[in-house]
CSV table of N, CA and C and ligand atoms in Angstrom, one decimal:
chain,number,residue,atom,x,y,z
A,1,UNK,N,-2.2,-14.6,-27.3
A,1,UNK,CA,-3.6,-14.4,-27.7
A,1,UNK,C,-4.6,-15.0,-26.7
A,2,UNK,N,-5.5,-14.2,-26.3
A,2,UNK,CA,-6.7,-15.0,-25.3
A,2,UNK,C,-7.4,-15.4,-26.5
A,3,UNK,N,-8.2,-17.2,-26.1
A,3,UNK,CA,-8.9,-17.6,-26.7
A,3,UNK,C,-10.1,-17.0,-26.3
A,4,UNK,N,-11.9,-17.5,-27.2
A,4,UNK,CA,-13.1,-17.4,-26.7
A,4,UNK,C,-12.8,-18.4,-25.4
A,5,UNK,N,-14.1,-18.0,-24.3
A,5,UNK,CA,-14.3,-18.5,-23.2
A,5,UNK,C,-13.1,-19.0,-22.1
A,6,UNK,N,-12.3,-17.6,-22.4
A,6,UNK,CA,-11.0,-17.8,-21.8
A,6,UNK,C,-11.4,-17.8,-20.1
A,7,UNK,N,-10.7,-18.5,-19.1
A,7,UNK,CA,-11.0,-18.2,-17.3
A,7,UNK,C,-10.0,-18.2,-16.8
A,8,UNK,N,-9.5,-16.5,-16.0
A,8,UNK,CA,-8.5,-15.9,-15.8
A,8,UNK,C,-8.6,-16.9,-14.1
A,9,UNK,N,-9.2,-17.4,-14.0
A,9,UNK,CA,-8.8,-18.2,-12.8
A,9,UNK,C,-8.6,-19.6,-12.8
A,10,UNK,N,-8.5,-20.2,-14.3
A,10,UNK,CA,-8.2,-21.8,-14.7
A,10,UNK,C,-6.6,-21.7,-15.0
A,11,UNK,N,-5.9,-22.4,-14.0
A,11,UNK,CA,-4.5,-22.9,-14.6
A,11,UNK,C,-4.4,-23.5,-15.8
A,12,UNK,N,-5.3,-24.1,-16.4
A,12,UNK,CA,-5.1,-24.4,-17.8
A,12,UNK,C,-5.2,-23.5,-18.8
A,13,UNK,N,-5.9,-22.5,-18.7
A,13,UNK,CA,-6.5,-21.2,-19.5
A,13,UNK,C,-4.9,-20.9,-19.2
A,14,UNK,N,-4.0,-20.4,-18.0
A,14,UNK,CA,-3.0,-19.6,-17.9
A,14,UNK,C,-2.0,-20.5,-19.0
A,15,UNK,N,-1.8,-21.7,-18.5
A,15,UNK,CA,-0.9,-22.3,-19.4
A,15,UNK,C,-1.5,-22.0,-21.2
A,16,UNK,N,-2.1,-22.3,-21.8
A,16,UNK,CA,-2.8,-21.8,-22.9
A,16,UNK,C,-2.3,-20.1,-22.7
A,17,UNK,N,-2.2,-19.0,-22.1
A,17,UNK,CA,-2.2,-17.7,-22.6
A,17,UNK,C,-0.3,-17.6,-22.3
A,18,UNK,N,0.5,-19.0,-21.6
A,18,UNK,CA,2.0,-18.6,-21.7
A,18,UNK,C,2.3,-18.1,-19.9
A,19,UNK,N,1.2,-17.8,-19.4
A,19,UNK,CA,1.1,-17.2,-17.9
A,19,UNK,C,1.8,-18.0,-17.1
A,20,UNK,N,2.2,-19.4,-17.3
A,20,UNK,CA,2.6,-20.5,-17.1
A,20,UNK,C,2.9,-21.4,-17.3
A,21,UNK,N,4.4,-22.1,-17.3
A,21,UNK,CA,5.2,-23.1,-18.7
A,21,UNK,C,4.7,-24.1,-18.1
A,22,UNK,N,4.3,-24.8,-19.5
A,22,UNK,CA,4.3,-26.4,-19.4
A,22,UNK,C,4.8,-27.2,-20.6
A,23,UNK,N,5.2,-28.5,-20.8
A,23,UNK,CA,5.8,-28.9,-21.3
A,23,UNK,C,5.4,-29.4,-22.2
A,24,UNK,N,5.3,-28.8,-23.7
A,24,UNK,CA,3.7,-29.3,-24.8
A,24,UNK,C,4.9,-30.2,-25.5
A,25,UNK,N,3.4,-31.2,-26.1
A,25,UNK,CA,4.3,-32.3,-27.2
A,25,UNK,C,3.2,-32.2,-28.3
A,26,UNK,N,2.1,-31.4,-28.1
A,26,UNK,CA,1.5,-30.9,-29.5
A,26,UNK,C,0.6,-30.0,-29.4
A,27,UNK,N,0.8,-29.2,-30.3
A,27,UNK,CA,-0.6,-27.4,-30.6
A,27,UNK,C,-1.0,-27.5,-31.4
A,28,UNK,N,-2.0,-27.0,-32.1
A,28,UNK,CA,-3.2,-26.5,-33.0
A,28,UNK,C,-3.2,-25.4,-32.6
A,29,UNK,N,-4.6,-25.3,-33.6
A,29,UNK,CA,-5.2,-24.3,-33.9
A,29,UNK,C,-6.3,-24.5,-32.1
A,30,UNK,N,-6.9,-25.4,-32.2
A,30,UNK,CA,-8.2,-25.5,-30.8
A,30,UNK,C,-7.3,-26.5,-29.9
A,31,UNK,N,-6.7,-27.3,-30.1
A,31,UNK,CA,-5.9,-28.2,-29.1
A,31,UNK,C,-4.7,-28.2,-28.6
A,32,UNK,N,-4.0,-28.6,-27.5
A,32,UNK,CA,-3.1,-28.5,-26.6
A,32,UNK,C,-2.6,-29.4,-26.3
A,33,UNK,N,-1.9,-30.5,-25.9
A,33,UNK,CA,-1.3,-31.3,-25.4
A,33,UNK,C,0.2,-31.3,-24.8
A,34,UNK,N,0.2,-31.7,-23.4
A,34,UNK,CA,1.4,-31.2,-22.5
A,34,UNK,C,1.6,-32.1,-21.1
A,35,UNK,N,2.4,-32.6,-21.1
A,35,UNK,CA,3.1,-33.6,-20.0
A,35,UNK,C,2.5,-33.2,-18.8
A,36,UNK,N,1.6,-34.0,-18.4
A,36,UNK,CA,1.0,-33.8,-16.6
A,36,UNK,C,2.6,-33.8,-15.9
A,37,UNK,N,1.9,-32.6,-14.9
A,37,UNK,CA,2.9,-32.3,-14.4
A,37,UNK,C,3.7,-33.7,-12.6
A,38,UNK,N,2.2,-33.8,-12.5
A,38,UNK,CA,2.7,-35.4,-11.9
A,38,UNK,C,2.0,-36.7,-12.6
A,39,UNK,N,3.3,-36.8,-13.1
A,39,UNK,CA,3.1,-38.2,-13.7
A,39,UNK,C,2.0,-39.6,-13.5
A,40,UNK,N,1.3,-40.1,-13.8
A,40,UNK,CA,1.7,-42.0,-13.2
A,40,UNK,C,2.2,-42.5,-13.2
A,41,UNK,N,3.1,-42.6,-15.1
A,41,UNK,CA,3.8,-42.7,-15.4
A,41,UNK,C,4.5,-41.6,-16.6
A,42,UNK,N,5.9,-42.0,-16.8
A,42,UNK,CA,6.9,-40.8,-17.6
A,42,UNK,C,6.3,-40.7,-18.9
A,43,UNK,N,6.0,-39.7,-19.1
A,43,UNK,CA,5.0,-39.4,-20.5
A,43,UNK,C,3.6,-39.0,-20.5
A,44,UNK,N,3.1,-39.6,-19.4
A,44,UNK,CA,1.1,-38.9,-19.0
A,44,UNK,C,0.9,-37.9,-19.7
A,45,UNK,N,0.5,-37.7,-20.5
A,45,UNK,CA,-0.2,-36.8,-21.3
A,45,UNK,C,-1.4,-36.3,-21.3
A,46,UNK,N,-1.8,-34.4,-21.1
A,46,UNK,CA,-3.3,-34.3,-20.8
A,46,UNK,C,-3.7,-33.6,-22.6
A,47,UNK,N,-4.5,-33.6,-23.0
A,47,UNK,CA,-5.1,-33.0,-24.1
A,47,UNK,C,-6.1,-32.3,-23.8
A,48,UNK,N,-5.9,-30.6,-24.2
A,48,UNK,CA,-7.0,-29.7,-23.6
A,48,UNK,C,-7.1,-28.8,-24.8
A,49,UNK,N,-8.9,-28.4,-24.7
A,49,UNK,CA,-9.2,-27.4,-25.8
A,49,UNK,C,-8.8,-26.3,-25.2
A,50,UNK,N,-8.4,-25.3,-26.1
A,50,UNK,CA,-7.9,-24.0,-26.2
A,50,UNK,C,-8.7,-23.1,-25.8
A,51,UNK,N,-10.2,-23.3,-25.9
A,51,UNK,CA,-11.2,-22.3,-25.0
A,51,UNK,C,-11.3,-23.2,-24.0
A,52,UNK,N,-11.6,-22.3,-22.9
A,52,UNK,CA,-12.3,-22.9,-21.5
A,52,UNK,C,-14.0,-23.5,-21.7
A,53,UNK,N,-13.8,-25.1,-21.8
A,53,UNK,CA,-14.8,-25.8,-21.2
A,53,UNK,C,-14.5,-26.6,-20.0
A,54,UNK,N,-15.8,-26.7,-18.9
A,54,UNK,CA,-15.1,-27.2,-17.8
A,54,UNK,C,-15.3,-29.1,-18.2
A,55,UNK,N,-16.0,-29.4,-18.8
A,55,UNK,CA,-16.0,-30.8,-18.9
A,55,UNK,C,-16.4,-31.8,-19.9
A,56,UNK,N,-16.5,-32.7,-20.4
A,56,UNK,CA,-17.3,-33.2,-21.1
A,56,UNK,C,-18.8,-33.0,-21.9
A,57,UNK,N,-19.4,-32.6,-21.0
A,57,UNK,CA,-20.8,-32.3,-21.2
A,57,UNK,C,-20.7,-30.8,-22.4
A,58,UNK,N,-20.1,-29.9,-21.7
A,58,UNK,CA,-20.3,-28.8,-22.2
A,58,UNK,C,-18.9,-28.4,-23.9
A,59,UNK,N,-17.8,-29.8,-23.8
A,59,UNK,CA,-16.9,-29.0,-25.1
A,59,UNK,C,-18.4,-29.6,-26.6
A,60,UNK,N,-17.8,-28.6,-27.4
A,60,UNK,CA,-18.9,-29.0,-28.7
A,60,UNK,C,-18.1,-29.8,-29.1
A,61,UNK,N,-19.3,-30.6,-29.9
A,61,UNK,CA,-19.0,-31.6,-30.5
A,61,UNK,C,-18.2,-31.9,-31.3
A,62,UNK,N,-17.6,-30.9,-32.4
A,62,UNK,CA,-16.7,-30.9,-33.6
A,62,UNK,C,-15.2,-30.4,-32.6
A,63,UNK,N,-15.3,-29.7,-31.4
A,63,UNK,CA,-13.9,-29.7,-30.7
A,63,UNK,C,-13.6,-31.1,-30.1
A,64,UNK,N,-14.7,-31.3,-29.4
A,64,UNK,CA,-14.4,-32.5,-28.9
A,64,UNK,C,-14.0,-34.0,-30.0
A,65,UNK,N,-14.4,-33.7,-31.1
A,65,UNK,CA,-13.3,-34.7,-32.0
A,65,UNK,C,-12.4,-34.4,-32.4
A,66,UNK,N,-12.0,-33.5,-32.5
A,66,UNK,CA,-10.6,-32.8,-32.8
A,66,UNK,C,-9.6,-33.4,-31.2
A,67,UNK,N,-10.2,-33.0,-30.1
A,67,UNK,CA,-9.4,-33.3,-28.9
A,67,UNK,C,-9.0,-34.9,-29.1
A,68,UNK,N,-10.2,-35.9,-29.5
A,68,UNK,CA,-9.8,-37.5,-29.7
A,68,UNK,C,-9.0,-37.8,-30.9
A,69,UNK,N,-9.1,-36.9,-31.9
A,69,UNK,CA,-7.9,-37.0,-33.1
A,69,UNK,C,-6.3,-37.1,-32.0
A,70,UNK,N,-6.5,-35.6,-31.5
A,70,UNK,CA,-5.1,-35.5,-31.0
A,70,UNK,C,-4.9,-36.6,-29.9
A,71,UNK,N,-6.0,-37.2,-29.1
A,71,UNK,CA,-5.6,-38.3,-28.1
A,71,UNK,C,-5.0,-39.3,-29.0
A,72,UNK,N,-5.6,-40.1,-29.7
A,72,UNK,CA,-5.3,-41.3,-30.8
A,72,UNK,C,-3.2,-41.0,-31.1
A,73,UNK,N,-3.5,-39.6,-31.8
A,73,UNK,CA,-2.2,-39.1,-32.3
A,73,UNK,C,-0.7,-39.3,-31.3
A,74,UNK,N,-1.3,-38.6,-30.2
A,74,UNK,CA,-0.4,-39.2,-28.8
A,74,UNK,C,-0.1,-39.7,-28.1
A,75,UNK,N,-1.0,-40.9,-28.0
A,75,UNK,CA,-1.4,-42.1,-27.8
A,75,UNK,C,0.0,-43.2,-28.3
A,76,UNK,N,-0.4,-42.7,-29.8
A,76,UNK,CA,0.7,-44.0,-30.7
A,76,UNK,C,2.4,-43.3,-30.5
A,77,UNK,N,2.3,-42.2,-30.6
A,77,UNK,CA,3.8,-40.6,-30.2
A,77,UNK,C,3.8,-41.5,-29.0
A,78,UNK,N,3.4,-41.2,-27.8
A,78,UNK,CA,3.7,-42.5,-26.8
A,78,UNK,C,4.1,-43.8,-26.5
A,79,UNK,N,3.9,-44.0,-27.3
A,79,UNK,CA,3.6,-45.8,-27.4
A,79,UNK,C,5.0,-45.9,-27.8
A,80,UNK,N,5.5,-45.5,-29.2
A,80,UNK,CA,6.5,-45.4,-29.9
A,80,UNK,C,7.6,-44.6,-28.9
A,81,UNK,N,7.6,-43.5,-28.6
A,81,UNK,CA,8.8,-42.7,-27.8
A,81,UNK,C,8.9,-43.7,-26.1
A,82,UNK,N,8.4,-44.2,-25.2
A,82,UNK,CA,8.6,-44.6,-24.4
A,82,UNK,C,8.4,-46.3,-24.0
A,83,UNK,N,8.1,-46.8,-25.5
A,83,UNK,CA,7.9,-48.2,-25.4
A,83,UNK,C,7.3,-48.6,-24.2
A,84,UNK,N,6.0,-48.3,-24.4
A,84,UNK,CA,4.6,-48.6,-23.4
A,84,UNK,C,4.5,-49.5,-23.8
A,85,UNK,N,4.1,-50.7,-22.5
A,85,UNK,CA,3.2,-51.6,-23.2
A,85,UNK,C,1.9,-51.7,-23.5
A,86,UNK,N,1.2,-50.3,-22.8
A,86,UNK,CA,-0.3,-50.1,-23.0
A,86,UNK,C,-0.4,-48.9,-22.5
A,87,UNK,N,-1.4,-48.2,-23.3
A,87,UNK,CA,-2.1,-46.9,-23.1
A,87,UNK,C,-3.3,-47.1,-22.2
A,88,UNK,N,-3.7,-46.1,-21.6
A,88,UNK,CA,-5.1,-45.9,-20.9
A,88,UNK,C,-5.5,-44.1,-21.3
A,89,UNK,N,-6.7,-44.2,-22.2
A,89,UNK,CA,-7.4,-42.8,-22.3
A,89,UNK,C,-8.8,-43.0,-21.2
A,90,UNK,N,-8.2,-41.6,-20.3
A,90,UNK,CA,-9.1,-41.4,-19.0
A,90,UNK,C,-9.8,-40.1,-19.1
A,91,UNK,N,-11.2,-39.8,-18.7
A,91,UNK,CA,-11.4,-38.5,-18.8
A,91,UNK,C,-11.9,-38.0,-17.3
A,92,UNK,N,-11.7,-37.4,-16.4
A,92,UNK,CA,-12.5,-37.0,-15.7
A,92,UNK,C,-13.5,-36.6,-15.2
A,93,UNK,N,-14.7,-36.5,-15.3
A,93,UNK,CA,-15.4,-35.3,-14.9
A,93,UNK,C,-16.8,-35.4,-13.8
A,94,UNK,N,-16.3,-33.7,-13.5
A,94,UNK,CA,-16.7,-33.7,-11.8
A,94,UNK,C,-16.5,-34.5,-10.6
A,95,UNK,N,-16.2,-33.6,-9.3
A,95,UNK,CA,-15.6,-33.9,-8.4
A,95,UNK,C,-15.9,-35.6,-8.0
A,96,UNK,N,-17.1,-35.9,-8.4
A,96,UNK,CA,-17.5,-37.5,-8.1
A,96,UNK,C,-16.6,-38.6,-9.0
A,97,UNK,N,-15.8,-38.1,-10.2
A,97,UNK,CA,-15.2,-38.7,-11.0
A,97,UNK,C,-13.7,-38.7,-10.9
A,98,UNK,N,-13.5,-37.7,-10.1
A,98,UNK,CA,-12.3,-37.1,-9.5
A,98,UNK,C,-11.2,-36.1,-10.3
A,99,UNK,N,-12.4,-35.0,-10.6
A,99,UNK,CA,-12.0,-34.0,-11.5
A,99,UNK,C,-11.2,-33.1,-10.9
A,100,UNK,N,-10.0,-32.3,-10.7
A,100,UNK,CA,-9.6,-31.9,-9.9
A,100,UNK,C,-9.3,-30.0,-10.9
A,101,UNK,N,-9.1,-30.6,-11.9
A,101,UNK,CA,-9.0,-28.9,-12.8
A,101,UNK,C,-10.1,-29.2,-14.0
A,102,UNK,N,-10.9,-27.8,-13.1
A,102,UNK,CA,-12.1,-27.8,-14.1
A,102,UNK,C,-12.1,-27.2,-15.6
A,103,UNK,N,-11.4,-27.6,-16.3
A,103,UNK,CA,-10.8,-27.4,-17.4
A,103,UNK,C,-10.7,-28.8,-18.3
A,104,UNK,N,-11.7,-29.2,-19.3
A,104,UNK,CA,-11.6,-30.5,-20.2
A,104,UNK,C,-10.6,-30.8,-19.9
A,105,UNK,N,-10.0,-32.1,-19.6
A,105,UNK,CA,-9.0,-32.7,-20.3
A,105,UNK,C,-9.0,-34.2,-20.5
A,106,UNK,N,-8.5,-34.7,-21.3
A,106,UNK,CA,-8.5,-36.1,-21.7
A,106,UNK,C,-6.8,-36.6,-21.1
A,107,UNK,N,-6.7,-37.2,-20.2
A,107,UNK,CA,-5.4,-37.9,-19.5
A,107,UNK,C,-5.0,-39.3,-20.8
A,108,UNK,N,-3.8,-38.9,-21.2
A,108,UNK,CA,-3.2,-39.9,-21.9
A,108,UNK,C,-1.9,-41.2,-21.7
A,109,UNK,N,-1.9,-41.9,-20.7
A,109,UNK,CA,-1.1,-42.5,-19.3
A,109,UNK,C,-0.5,-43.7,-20.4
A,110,UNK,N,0.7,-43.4,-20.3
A,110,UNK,CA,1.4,-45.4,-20.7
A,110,UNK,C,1.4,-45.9,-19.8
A,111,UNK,N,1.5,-47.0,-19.8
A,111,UNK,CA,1.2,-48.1,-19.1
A,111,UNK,C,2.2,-49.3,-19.1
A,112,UNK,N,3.0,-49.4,-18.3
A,112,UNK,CA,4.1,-50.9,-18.5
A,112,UNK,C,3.1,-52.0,-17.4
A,113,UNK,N,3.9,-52.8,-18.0
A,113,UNK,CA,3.5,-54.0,-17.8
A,113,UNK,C,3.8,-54.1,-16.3
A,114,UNK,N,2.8,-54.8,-15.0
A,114,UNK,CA,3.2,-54.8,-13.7
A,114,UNK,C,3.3,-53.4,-12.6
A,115,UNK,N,2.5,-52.2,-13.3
A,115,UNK,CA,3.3,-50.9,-13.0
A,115,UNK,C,2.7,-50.4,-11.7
A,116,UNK,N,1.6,-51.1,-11.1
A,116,UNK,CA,1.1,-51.2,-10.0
A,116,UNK,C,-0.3,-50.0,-9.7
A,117,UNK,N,-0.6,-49.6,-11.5
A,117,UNK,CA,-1.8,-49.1,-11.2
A,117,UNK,C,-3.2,-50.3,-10.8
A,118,UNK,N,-3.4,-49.8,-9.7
A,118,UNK,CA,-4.8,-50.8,-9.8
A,118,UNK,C,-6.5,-50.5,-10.5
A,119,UNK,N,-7.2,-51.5,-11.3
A,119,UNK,CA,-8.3,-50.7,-12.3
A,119,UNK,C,-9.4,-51.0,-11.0
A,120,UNK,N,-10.4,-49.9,-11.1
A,120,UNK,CA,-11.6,-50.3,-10.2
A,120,UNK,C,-12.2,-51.2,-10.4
A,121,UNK,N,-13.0,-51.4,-9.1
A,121,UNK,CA,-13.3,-52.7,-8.8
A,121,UNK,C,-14.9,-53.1,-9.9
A,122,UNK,N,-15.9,-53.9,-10.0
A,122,UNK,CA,-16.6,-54.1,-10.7
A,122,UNK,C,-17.9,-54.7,-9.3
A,123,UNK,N,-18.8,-54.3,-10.3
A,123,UNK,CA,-20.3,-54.2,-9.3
A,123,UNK,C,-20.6,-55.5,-10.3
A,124,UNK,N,-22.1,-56.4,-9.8
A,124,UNK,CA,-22.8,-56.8,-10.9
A,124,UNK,C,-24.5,-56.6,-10.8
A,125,UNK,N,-25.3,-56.7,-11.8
A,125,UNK,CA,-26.6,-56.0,-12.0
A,125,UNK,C,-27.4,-57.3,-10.8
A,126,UNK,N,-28.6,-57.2,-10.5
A,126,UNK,CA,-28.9,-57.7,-9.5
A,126,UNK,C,-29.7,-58.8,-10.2
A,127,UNK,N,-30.3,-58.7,-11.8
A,127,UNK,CA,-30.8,-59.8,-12.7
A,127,UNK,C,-31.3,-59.2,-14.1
A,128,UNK,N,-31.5,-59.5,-15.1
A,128,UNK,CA,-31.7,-59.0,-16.3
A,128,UNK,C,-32.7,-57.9,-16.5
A,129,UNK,N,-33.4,-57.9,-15.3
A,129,UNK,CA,-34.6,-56.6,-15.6
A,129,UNK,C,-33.9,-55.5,-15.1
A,130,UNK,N,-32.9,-55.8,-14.4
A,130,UNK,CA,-32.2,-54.4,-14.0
A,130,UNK,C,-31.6,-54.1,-15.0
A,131,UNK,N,-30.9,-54.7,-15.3
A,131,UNK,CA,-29.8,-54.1,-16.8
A,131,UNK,C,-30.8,-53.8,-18.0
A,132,UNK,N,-31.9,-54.3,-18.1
A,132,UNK,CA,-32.6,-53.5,-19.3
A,132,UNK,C,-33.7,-52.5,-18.7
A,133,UNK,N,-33.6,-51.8,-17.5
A,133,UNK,CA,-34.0,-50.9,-17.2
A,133,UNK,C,-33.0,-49.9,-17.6
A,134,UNK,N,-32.0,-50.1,-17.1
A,134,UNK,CA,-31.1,-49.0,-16.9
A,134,UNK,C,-30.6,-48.8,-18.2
A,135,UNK,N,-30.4,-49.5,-19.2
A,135,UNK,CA,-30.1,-49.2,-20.7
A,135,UNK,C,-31.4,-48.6,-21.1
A,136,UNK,N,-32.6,-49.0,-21.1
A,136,UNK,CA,-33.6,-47.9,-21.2
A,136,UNK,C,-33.7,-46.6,-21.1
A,137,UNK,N,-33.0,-46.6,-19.4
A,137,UNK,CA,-33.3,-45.1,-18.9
A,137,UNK,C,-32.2,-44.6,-20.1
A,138,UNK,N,-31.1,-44.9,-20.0
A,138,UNK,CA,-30.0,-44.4,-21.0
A,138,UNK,C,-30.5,-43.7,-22.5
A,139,UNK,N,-31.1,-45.2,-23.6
A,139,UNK,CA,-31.3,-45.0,-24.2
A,139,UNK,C,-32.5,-43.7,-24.5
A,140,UNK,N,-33.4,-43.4,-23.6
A,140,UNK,CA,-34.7,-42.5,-23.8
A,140,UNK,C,-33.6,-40.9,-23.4
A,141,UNK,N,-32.4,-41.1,-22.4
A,141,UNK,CA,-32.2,-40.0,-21.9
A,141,UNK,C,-31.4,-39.8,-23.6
A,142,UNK,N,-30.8,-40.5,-24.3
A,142,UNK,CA,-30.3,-40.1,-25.5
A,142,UNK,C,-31.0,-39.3,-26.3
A,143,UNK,N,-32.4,-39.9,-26.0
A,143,UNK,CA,-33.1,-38.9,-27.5
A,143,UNK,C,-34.2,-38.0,-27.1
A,144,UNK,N,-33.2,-37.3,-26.2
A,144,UNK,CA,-34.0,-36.3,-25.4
A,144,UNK,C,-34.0,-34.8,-26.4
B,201,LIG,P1,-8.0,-34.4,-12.9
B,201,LIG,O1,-8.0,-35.1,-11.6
B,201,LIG,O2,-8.6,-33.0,-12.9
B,201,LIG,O3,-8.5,-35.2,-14.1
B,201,LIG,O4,-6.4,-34.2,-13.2
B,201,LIG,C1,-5.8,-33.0,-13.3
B,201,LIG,C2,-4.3,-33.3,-13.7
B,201,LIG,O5,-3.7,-32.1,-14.0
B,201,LIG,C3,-3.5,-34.0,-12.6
B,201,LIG,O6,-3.0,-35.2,-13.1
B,201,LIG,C4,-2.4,-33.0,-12.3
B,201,LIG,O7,-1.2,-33.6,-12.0
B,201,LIG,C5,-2.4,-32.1,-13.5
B,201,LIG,N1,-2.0,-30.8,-13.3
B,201,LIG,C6,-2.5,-29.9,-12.3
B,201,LIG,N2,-1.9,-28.7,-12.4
B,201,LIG,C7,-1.0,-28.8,-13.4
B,201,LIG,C8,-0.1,-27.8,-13.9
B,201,LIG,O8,0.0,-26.7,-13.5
B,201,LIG,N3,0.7,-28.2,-14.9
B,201,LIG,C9,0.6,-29.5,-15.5
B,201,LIG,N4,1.4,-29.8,-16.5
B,201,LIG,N5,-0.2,-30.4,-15.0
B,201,LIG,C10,-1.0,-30.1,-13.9
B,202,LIG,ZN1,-9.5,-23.1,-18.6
């Protein structure tokens, strides 16, 4: 079955229409979930809506909690099947974030202890008028 907003040129759309096997550990009715095909580690798990959205910005809102139900859900299915000592939920988006398939997905990575991922590095604000600028700009861009 092609979904709405199906894109015959997104490898994730093909995997979703069967055009191409991947290795699911859960489906719905709007959601997907299927073992990245290179790992970080054994179990990485991506969670993708069933229509083509390319990112964050653009899945609706009631998909997009359905997609964090199924993250939560696979998350602990991980935890439990490969005795992780820690999860990381990652999302990408856009090439500056290091999006590489424009196609939603939420990356679901166990995590052992010592496993040699390294986390980015950390900036700091230059003094308190900066930081409540920039939560400003935030907050006004919210209630746009
Ligand atoms: P991004 O950088 O866009 O967040 O990550 C894309 C992820 O999709 C990568 O971790 C990559 O390994 C995974 N991936 C790319 N192509 C395929 C594929 O054909 N099958 C599977 N299972 N995973 C893929
Ligand atoms: Zn797609």
């Amino acid at each position: 079955m092609t979904h709405a907003n199906h894109d015959e040129t997104c490898i994730f759309c093909k995997i979703i229409n069967l055009e191409i096997p991947a290795v699911k550990v859960y489906e719905d009715d709007s959601v997907l979930a299927f073992l990245d095909i290179r790992p970080v580690n054994k179990g990485h798990t991506l969670v993708i809506p069933k229509d083509h959205f390319e990112n964050i910005y653009s899945v609706p809102a009631e998909l997009w909690c359905r997609m964090m139900l199924v993250a939560q859900k696979v998350a602990i299915g991980i935890k439990n099947a490969v005795s992780a000592d820690g999860i990381n939920i990652i999302m990408n988006n856009e090439s500056a974030a290091g999006q590489l398939v424009f196609h939603a997905h939420i990356h679901v990575i166990p995590r052992e202890n010592e496993d040699g991922l390294v986390h980015w590095p950390h900036k700091s604000y230059i003094d308190e008028e900066e930081t409540k600028n920039i939560a400003e700009k935030i907050r006004d861009a919210l209630s746009l």
